[in-house]
Short mmCIF file of C-alpha atoms in Angstrom, two decimals:
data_model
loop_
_atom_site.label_atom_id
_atom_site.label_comp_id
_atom_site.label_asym_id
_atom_site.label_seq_id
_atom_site.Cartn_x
_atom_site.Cartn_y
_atom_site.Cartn_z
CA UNK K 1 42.03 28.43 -9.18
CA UNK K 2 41.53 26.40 -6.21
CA UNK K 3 44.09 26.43 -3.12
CA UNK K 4 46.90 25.21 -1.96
CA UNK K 5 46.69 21.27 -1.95
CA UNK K 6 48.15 21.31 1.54
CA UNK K 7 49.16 18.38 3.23
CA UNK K 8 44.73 17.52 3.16
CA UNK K 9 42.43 17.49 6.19
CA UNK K 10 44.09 16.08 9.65
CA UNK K 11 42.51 15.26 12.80
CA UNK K 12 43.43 18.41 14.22
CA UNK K 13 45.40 18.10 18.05
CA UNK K 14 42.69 17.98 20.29
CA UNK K 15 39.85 16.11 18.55
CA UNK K 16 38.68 13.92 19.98
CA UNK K 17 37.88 10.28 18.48
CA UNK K 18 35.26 8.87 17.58
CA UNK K 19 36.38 5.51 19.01
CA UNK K 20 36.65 7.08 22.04
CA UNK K 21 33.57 9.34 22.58
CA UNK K 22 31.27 9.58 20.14
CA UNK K 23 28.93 11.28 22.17
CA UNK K 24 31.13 14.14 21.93
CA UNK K 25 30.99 14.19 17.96
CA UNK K 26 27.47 13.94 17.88
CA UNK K 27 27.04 17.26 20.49
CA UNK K 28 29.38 18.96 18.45
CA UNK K 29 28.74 18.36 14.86
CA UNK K 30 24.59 17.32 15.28
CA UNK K 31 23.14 20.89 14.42
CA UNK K 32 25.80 21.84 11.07
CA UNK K 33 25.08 17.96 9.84
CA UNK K 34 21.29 18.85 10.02
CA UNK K 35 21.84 22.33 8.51
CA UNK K 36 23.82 21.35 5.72
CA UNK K 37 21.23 18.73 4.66
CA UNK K 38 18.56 21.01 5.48
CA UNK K 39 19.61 23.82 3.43
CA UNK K 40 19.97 21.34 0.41
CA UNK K 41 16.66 19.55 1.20
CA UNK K 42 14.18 20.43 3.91
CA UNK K 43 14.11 20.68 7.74
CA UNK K 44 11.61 17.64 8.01
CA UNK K 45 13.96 15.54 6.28
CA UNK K 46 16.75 16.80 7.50
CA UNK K 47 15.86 15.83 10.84
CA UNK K 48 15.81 11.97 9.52
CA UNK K 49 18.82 12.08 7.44
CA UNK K 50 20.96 13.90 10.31
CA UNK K 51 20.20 11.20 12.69
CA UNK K 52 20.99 8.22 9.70
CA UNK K 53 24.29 9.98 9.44
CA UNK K 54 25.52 9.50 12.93
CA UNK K 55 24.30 6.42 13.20
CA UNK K 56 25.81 5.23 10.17
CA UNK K 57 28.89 6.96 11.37
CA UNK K 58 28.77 5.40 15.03
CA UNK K 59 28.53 2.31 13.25
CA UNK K 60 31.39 3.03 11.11
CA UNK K 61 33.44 4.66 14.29
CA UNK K 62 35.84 1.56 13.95
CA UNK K 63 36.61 2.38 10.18
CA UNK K 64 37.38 6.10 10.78
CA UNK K 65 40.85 6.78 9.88
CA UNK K 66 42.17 10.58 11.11
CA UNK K 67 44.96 10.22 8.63
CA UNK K 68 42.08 10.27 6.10
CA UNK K 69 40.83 13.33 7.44
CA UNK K 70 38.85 15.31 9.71
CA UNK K 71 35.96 14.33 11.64
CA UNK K 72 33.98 16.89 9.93
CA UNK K 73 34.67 15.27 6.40
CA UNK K 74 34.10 11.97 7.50
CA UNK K 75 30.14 13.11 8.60
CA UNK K 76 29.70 15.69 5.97
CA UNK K 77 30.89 12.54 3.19
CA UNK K 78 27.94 10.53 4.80
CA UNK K 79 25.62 12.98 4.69
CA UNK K 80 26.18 13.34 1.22
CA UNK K 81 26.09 10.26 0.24
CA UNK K 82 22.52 10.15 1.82
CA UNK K 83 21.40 13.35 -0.10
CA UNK K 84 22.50 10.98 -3.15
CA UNK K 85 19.41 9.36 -2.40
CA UNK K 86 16.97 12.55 -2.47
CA UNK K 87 18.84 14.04 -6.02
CA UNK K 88 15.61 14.40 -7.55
CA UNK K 89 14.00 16.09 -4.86
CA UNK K 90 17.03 18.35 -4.19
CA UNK K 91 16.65 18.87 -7.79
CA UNK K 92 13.09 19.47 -7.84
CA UNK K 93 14.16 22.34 -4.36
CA UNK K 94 16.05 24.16 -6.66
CA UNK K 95 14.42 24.77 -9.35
CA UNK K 96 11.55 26.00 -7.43
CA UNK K 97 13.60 28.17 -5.04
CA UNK K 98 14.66 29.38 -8.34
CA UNK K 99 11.29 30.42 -9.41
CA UNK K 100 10.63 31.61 -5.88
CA UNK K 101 13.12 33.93 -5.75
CA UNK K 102 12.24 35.28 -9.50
CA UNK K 103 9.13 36.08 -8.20
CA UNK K 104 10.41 37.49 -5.09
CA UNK K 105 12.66 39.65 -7.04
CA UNK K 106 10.00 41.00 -9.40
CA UNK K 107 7.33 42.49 -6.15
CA UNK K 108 10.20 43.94 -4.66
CA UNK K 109 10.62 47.76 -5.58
CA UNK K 110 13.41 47.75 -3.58
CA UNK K 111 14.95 44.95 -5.35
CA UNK K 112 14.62 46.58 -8.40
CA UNK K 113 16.20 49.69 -7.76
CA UNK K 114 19.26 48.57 -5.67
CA UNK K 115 21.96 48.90 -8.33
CA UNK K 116 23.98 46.78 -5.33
CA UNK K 117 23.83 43.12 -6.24
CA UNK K 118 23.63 40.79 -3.01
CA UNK K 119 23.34 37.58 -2.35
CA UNK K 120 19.83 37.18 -2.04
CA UNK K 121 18.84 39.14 -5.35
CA UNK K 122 20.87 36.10 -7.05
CA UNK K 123 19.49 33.52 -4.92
CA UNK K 124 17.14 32.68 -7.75
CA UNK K 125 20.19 32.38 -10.72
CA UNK K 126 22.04 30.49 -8.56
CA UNK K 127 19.54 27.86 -7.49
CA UNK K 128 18.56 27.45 -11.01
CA UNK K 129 22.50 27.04 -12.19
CA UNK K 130 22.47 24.61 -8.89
CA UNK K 131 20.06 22.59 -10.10
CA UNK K 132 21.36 22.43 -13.56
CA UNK K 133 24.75 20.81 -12.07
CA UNK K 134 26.06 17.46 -12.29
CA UNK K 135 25.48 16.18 -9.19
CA UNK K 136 29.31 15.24 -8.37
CA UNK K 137 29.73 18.71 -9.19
CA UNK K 138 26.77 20.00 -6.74
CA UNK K 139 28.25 18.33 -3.91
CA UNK K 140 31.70 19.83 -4.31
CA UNK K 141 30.25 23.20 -4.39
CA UNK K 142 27.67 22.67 -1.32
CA UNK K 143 30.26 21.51 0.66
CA UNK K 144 32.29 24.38 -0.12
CA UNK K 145 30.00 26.75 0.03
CA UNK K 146 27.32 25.15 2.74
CA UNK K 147 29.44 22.90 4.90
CA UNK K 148 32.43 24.82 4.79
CA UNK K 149 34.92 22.70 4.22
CA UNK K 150 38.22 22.84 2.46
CA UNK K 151 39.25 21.74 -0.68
CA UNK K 152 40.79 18.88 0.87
CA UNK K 153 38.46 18.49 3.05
CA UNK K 154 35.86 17.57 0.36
CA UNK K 155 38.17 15.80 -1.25
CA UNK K 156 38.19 13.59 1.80
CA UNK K 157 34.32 13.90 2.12
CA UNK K 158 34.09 12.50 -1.23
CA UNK K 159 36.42 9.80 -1.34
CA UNK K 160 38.12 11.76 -5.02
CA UNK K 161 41.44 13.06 -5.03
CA UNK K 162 42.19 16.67 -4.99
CA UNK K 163 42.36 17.17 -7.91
CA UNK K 164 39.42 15.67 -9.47
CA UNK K 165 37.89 18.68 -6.58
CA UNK K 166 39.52 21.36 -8.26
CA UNK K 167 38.20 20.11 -11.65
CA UNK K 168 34.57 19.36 -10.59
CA UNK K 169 34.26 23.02 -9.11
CA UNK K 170 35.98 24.76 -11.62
CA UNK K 171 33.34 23.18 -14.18
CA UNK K 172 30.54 24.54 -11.59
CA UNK K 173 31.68 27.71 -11.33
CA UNK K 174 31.73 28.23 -14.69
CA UNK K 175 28.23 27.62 -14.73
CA UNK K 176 27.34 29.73 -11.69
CA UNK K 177 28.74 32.64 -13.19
CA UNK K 178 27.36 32.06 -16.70
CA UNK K 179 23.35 31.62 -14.44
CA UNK K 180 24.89 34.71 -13.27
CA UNK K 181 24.70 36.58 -16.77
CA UNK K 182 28.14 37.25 -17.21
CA UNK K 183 27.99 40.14 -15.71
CA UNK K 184 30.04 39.87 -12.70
CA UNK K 185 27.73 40.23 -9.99
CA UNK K 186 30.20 39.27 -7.91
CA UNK K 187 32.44 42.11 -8.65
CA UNK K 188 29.85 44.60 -8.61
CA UNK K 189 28.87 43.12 -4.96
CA UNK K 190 32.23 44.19 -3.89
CA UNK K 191 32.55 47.31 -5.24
CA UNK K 192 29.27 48.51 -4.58
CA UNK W 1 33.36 37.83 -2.73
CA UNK W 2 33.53 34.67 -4.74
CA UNK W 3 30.76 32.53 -6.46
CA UNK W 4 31.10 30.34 -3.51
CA UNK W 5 30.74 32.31 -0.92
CA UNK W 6 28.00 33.94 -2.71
CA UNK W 7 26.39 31.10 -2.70
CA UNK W 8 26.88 30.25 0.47
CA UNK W 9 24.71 33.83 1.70
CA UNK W 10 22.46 32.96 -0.92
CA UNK W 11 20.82 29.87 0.14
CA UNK W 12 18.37 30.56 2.65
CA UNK W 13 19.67 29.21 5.65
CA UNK W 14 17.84 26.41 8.27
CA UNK W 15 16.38 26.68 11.72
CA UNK W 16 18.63 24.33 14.34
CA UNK W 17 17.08 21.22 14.39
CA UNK W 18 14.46 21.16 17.40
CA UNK W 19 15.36 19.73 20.70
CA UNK W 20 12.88 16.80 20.18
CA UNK W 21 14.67 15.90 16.76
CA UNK W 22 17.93 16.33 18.97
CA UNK W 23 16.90 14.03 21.69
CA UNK W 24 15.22 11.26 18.88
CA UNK W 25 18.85 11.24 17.40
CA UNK W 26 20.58 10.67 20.44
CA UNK W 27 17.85 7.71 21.63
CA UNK W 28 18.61 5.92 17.93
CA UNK W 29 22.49 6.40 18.91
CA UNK W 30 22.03 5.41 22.37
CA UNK W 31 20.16 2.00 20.95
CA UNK W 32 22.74 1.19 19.00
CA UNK W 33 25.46 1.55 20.91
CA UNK W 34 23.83 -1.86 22.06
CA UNK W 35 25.03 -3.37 18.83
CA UNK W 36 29.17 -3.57 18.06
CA UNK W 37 30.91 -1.51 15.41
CA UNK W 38 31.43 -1.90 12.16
CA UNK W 39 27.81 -3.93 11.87
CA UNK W 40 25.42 -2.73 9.66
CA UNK W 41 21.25 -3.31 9.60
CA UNK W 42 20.67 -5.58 7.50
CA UNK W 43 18.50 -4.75 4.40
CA UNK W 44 18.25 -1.87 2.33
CA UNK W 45 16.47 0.38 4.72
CA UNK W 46 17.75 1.82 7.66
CA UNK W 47 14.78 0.85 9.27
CA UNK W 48 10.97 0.97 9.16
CA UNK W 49 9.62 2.88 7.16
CA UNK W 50 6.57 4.19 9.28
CA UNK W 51 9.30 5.81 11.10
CA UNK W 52 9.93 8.31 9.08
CA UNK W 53 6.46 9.93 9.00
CA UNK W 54 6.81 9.48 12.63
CA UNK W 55 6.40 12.78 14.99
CA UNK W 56 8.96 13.69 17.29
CA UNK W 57 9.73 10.77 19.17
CA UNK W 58 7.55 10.56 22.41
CA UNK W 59 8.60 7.31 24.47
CA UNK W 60 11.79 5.47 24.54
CA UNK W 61 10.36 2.44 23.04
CA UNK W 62 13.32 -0.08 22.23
CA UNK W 63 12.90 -2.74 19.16
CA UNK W 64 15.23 -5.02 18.78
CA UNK W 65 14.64 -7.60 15.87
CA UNK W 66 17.91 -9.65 16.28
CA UNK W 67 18.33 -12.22 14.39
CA UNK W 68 20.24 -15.76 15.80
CA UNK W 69 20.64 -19.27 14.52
CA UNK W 70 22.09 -21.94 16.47
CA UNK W 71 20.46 -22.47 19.47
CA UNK W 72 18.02 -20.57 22.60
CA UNK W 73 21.67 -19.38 24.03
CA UNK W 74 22.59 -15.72 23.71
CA UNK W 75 24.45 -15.01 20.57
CA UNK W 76 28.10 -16.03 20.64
CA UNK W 77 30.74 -15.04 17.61
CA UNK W 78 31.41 -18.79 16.90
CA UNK W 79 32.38 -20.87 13.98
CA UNK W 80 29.40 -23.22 13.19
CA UNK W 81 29.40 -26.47 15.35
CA UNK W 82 31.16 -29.43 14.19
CA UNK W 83 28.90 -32.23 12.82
CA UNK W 84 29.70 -35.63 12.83
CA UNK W 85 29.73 -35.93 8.87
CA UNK W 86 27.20 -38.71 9.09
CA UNK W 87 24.30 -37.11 11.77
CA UNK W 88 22.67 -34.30 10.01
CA UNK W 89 21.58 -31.95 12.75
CA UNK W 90 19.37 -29.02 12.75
CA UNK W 91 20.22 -26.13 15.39
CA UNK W 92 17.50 -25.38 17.51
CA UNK W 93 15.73 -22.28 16.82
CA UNK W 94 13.40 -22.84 20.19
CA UNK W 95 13.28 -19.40 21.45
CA UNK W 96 14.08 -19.12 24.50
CA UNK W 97 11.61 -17.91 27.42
CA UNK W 98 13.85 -14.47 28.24
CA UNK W 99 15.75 -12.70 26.62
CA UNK W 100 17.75 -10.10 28.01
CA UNK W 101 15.56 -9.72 30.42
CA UNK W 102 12.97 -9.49 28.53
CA UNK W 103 9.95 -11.73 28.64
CA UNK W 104 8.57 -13.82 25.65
CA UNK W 105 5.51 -12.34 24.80
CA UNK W 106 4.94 -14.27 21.31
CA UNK W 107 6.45 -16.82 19.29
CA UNK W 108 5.94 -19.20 16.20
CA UNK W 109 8.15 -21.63 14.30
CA UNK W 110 8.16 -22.91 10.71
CA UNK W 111 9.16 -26.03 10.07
CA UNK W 112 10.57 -24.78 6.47
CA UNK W 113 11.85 -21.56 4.55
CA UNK W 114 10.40 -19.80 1.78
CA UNK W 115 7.47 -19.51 4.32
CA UNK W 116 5.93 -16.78 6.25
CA UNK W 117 4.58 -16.13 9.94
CA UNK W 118 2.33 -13.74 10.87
CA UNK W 119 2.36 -12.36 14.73
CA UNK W 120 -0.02 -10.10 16.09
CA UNK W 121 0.93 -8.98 19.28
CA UNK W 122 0.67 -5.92 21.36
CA UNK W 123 3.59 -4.41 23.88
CA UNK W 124 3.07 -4.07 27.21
CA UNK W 125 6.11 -1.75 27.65
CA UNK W 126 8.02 0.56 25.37
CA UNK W 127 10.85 -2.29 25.59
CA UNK W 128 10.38 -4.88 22.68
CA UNK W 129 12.73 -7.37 21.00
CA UNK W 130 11.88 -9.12 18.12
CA UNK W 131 14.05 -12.81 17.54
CA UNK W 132 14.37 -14.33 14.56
CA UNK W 133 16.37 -17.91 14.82
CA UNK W 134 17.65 -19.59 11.49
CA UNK W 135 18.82 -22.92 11.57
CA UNK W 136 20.34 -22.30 8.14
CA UNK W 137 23.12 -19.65 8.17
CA UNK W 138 22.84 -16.60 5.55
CA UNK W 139 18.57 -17.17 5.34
CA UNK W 140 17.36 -13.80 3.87
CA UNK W 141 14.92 -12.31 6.26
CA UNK W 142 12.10 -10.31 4.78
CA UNK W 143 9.70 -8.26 7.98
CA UNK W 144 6.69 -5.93 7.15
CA UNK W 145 3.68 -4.66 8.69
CA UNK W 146 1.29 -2.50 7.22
CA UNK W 147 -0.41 0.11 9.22
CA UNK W 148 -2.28 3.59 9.06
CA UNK W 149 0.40 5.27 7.73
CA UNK W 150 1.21 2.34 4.77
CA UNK W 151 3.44 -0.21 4.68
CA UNK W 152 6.93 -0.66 6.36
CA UNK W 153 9.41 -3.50 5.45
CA UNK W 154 12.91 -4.20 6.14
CA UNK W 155 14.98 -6.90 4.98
CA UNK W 156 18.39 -8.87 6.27
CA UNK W 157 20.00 -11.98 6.74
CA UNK W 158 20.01 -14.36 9.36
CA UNK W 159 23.19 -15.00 10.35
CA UNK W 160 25.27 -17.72 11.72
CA UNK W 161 27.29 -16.12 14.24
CA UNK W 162 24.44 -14.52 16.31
CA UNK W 163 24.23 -11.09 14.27
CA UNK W 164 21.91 -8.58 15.56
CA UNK W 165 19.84 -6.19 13.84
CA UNK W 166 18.00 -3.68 15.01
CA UNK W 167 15.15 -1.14 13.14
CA UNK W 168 15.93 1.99 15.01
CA UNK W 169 13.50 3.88 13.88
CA UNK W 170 10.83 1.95 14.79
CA UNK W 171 11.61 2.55 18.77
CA UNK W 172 10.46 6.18 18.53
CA UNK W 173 7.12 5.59 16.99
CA UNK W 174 4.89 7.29 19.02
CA UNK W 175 1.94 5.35 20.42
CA UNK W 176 3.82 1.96 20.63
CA UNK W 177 1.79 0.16 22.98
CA UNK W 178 -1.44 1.78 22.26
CA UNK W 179 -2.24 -0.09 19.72
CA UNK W 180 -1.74 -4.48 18.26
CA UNK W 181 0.96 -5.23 16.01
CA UNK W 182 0.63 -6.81 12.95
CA UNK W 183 4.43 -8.18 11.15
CA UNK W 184 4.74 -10.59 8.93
CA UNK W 185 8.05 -12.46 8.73
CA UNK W 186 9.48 -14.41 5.48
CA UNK W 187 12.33 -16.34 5.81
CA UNK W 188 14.21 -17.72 2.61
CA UNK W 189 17.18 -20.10 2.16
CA UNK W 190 20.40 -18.49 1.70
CA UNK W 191 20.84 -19.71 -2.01
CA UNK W 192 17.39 -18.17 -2.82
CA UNK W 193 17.43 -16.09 -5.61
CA UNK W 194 17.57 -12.59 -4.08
CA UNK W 195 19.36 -9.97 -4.96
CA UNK W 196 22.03 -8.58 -2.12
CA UNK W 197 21.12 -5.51 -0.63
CA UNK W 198 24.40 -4.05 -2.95
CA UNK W 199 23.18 -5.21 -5.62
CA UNK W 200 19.74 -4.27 -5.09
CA UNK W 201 20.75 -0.32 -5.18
CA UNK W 202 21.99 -0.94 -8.60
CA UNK W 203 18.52 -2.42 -9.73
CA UNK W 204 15.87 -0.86 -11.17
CA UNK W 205 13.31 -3.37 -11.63
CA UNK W 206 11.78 -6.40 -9.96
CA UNK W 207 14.62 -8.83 -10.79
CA UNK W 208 17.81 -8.43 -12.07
CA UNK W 209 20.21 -11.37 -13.36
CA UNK W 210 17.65 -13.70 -12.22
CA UNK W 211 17.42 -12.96 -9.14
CA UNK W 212 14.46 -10.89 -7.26
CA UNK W 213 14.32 -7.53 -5.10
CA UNK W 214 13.53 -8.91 -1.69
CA UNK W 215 9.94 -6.91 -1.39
CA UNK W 216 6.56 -7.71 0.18
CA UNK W 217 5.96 -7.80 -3.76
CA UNK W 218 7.96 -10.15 -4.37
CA UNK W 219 7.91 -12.35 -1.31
CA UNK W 220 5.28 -14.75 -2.44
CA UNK W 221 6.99 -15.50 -6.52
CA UNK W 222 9.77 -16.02 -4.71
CA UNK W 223 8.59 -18.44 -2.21
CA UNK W 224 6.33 -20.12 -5.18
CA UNK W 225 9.62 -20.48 -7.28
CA UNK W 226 11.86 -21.99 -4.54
CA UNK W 227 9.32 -24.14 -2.53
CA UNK W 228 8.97 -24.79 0.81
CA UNK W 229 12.05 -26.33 2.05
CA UNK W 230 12.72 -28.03 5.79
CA UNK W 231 14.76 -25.67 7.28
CA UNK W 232 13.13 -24.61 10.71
CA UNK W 233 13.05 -21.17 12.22
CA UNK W 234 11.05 -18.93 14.76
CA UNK W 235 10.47 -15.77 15.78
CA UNK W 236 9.68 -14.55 19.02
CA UNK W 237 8.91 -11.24 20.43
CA UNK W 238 10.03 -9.80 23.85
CA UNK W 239 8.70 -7.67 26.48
CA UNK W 240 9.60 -5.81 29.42
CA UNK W 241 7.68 -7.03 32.40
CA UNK W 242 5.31 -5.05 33.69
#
C-alpha cells in the first residue's frame, strides 16, 4: 500500500521562488537533477540533460505554480520527461547492468557465500525487472526510489493523479519482487 | 527494507557532476536569462547539435540567432503595422549595422522564401548574434552547418513580434573563433507544408498528413514543391568588436 494521500507536495515555508531567484534553485537542486538522470542514464549525458532541465525550467519559471507542488517535483517532472527521450537507451542500461551484475555476482566467492542478501547482490534482478517495466511505471519507481520524492510528489512530477501513482507502482513492485524470485529478499535483508 | 528502497541502494550511484559541467550549465542559464519567460527555442532541438559532443565548455562564447521581422529596429512586442488596404508593403528586413552592440560582421538577403543562404563567416570574439528578419510573420526557419563532428540543425519560426531564439548550446563550443563558419539558412512561408515542431514529435517518418519534417533532408522537396515566392528576408551575423 502506498501512503497517506496527504494534502500533496507544497512549496514548503521558506522556498524560495523560482520567479524570484532562480539562481538559487539551480545551486540547490543542480547536482540531485544530474544524479537522478545519471543514475538512470550516464554521467556524460547527464551532464547535457541536467543543464536542458533548468533551462527549460527557467524558461518555464513564469508557469510554476507552488500550489502544484514543490520545486523539487516541478525539476524532477522535467527531467523525466527528457529521459522519455533516451527510453531505449535507459532500456538498453539496464539490461546490461543486469548482465553486469550477474557476472559480478558469479566471480565473487564472497557473494556466494553471504547467506545475507543486500542490495548490491540484487542489483542485477532488479535492473533486469527495471528494464522489463512500462515506462510510466519506471518513472514512478525511479522517482521514488532515485529522486526521493513522495508519492505526491511524483504525482506532481508526473502530471497523474495520486492515485493513478499508487496503481503504477503497485504494478512495478509486483514485478520487482517476482525478478526477485519470490523469495523475499527483502525480508531476509532485514532479518539477516 | 522495501523493494524501493532496495532499489534505491541498488543502483550504483553517480559522481557529482564536475565543476566544468556546473559552470557550462550556469553560462546556458545565464544566456538565457537574456530572453523573457515563458519563450521557448524554436524547433525541435534545444539547440545545435554539435553541442552535445562538445567538451566542457571553454570560452563564454554567446550565439544569439534571433529572429525579427518588421524592420532594422530592435524587436518590439507589437501588433503588425496597419496597411493602408490598398499599398501592399513589405517590412524591411535590412539588417541593421549594430546590434546590441554588436557589429555586423555578415549579411545576405533573399528576395523570396523557400530559398536558402549560405554564410561563411568567422568570429572575431566569443560574442556572436545571428539575425534572421522575415517580412512574412510565422516563416519557418530551417539553420544547419555541418562540421567535423557531423551535422547540426535547428529549426523555428520567424516571428512577427520580434521573437528571439537563441541555440544555447552552441555558445560553449570550444574553439569558436578558431576556426570559419559554415550555416546555411532556409526560410519558408508560413503556410508551407511543415509539420509543427508538436506535431513533428508525434511523426515517425518524413511527412505526415501532407506535410514534411522540417530537416536538411527535406529542405530542398520542400522548397521544389512550394516555389520560390517574393517574400524578402536576411540574415546577418554579429560580432563583438575587437
Amino acid at each position: 500500500m502506498v501512503a497517506h494521500p496527504g494534502p500533496g507536495p507544497q512549496a514548503g515555508a521558506g522556498e524560495w521562488s523560482p520567479h524570484e531567484d532562480f539562481s538559487r534553485v539551480f545551486d540547490a537542486h543542480f547536482a540531485e537533477i544530474h544524479r537522478y538522470i545519471a543514475r538512470r542514464l550516464d554521467t556524460q549525458t547527464a551532464d547535457d540533460l541536467a543543464a536542458d532541465t533548468f533551462l527549460i525550467a527557467f524558461r518555464d519559471r513564469e508557469r510554476f505554480d507552488p500550489s502544484r507542488g514543490g520545486i523539487r517535483p516541478w525539476l524532477y517532472g522535467i527531467a523525466t520527461n527528457l529521459l522519455a527521450r533516451h527510453r531505449r537507451d535507459e532500456v538498453r542500461r539496464w539490461k546490461a547492468l543486469s548482465r553486469t551484475a550477474a557476472g559480478d555476482d558469479q566471480e565473487s566467492p564472497e557473494g556466494a557465500v553471504t547467506a545475507k542478501v543486500s542490495a548490491q547482490q540484487v542489483t542485477g534482478s532488479l535492473a533486469g525487472a527495471l528494464a522489463g517495466l512500462a515506462k510510466r511505471d519506471r518513472d514512478v519507481v525511479l522517482l521514488l526510489a532515485l529522486g526521493d520524492l513522495s508519492h505526491a510528489e511524483v504525482a506532481a512530477a508526473l502530471g497523474v493523479p495520486y492515485g493513478t501513482v499508487a496503481s503504477r507502482l503497485n504494478r512495478a513492485r509486483k514485478q520487482l519482487r517476482e525478478a526477485l524470485g519470490d523469495v523475499n529478499p527483502l525480508k531476509e535483508a532485514l532479518d539477516g | 527494507m522495501d523493494e524501493i528502497t532496495l532499489l534505491g541502494r541498488a543502483i550504483p550511484d553517480a559522481p557529482p557532476p564536475s565543476p566544468q559541467v556546473v559552470a557550462r550549465a550556469r553560462a546556458r542559464l545565464t544566456a538565457g536569462e537574456r530572453r523573457p519567460a515563458g519563450h521557448r527555442p524554436p524547433g525541435r532541438r534545444s539547440g545545435w547539435t554539435w553541442a552535445l559532443v562538445c567538451a566542457a565548455a571553454t570560452a563564454a562564447v554567446t550565439l544569439a540567432v534571433v529572429f525579427l521581422a518588421g524592420g532594422p529596429t530592435a524587436p518590439s512586442p507589437v501588433t503588425p503595422p496597419t496597411l493602408p488596404p490598398t499599398v501592399p508593403s513589405t517590412p524591411s528586413v535590412e539588417p541593421p549595422a549594430t546590434y546590441q552592440g554588436l557589429r555586423i560582421l555578415r549579411t545576405e538577403t533573399s528576395q523570396s522564401t523557400a530559398a536558402k543562404i549560405t554564410l561563411r563567416f568567422r568570429p572575431t570574439s566569443v560574442k556572436t548574434a545571428i539575425v534572421l528578419r522575415c517580412s512574412a510573420p510565422g516563416s519557418r526557419v530551417l539553420v544547419s552547418e555541418t562540421h567535423d563532428d557531423g551535422l547540426s540543425e535547428a529549426s523555428g519560426v520567424c516571428g512577427p513580434d520580434g521573437t528571439r531564439s537563441r541555440f544555447d548550446d552552441k555558445s560553449y563550443e570550444p574553439g569558436w573563433t578558431s576556426r570559419t563558419h559554415t550555416v546555411t539558412f532556409w526560410v519558408f512561408p508560413p503556410d508551407a507544408p511543415i509539420l509543427s515542431s508538436r506535431v513533428e514529435h508525434n511523426c515517425n517518418r518524413a511527412m505526415c498528413d501532407g506535410k514534411h519534417r522540417l530537416s536538411t533532408e527535406t529542405a530542398s522537396t520542400i522548397a521544389a514543391r512550394l516555389g520560390e515566392r517574393p517574400q524578402p528576408w536576411s540574415v546577418a551575423v554579429y560580432d563583438s568588436p575587437r
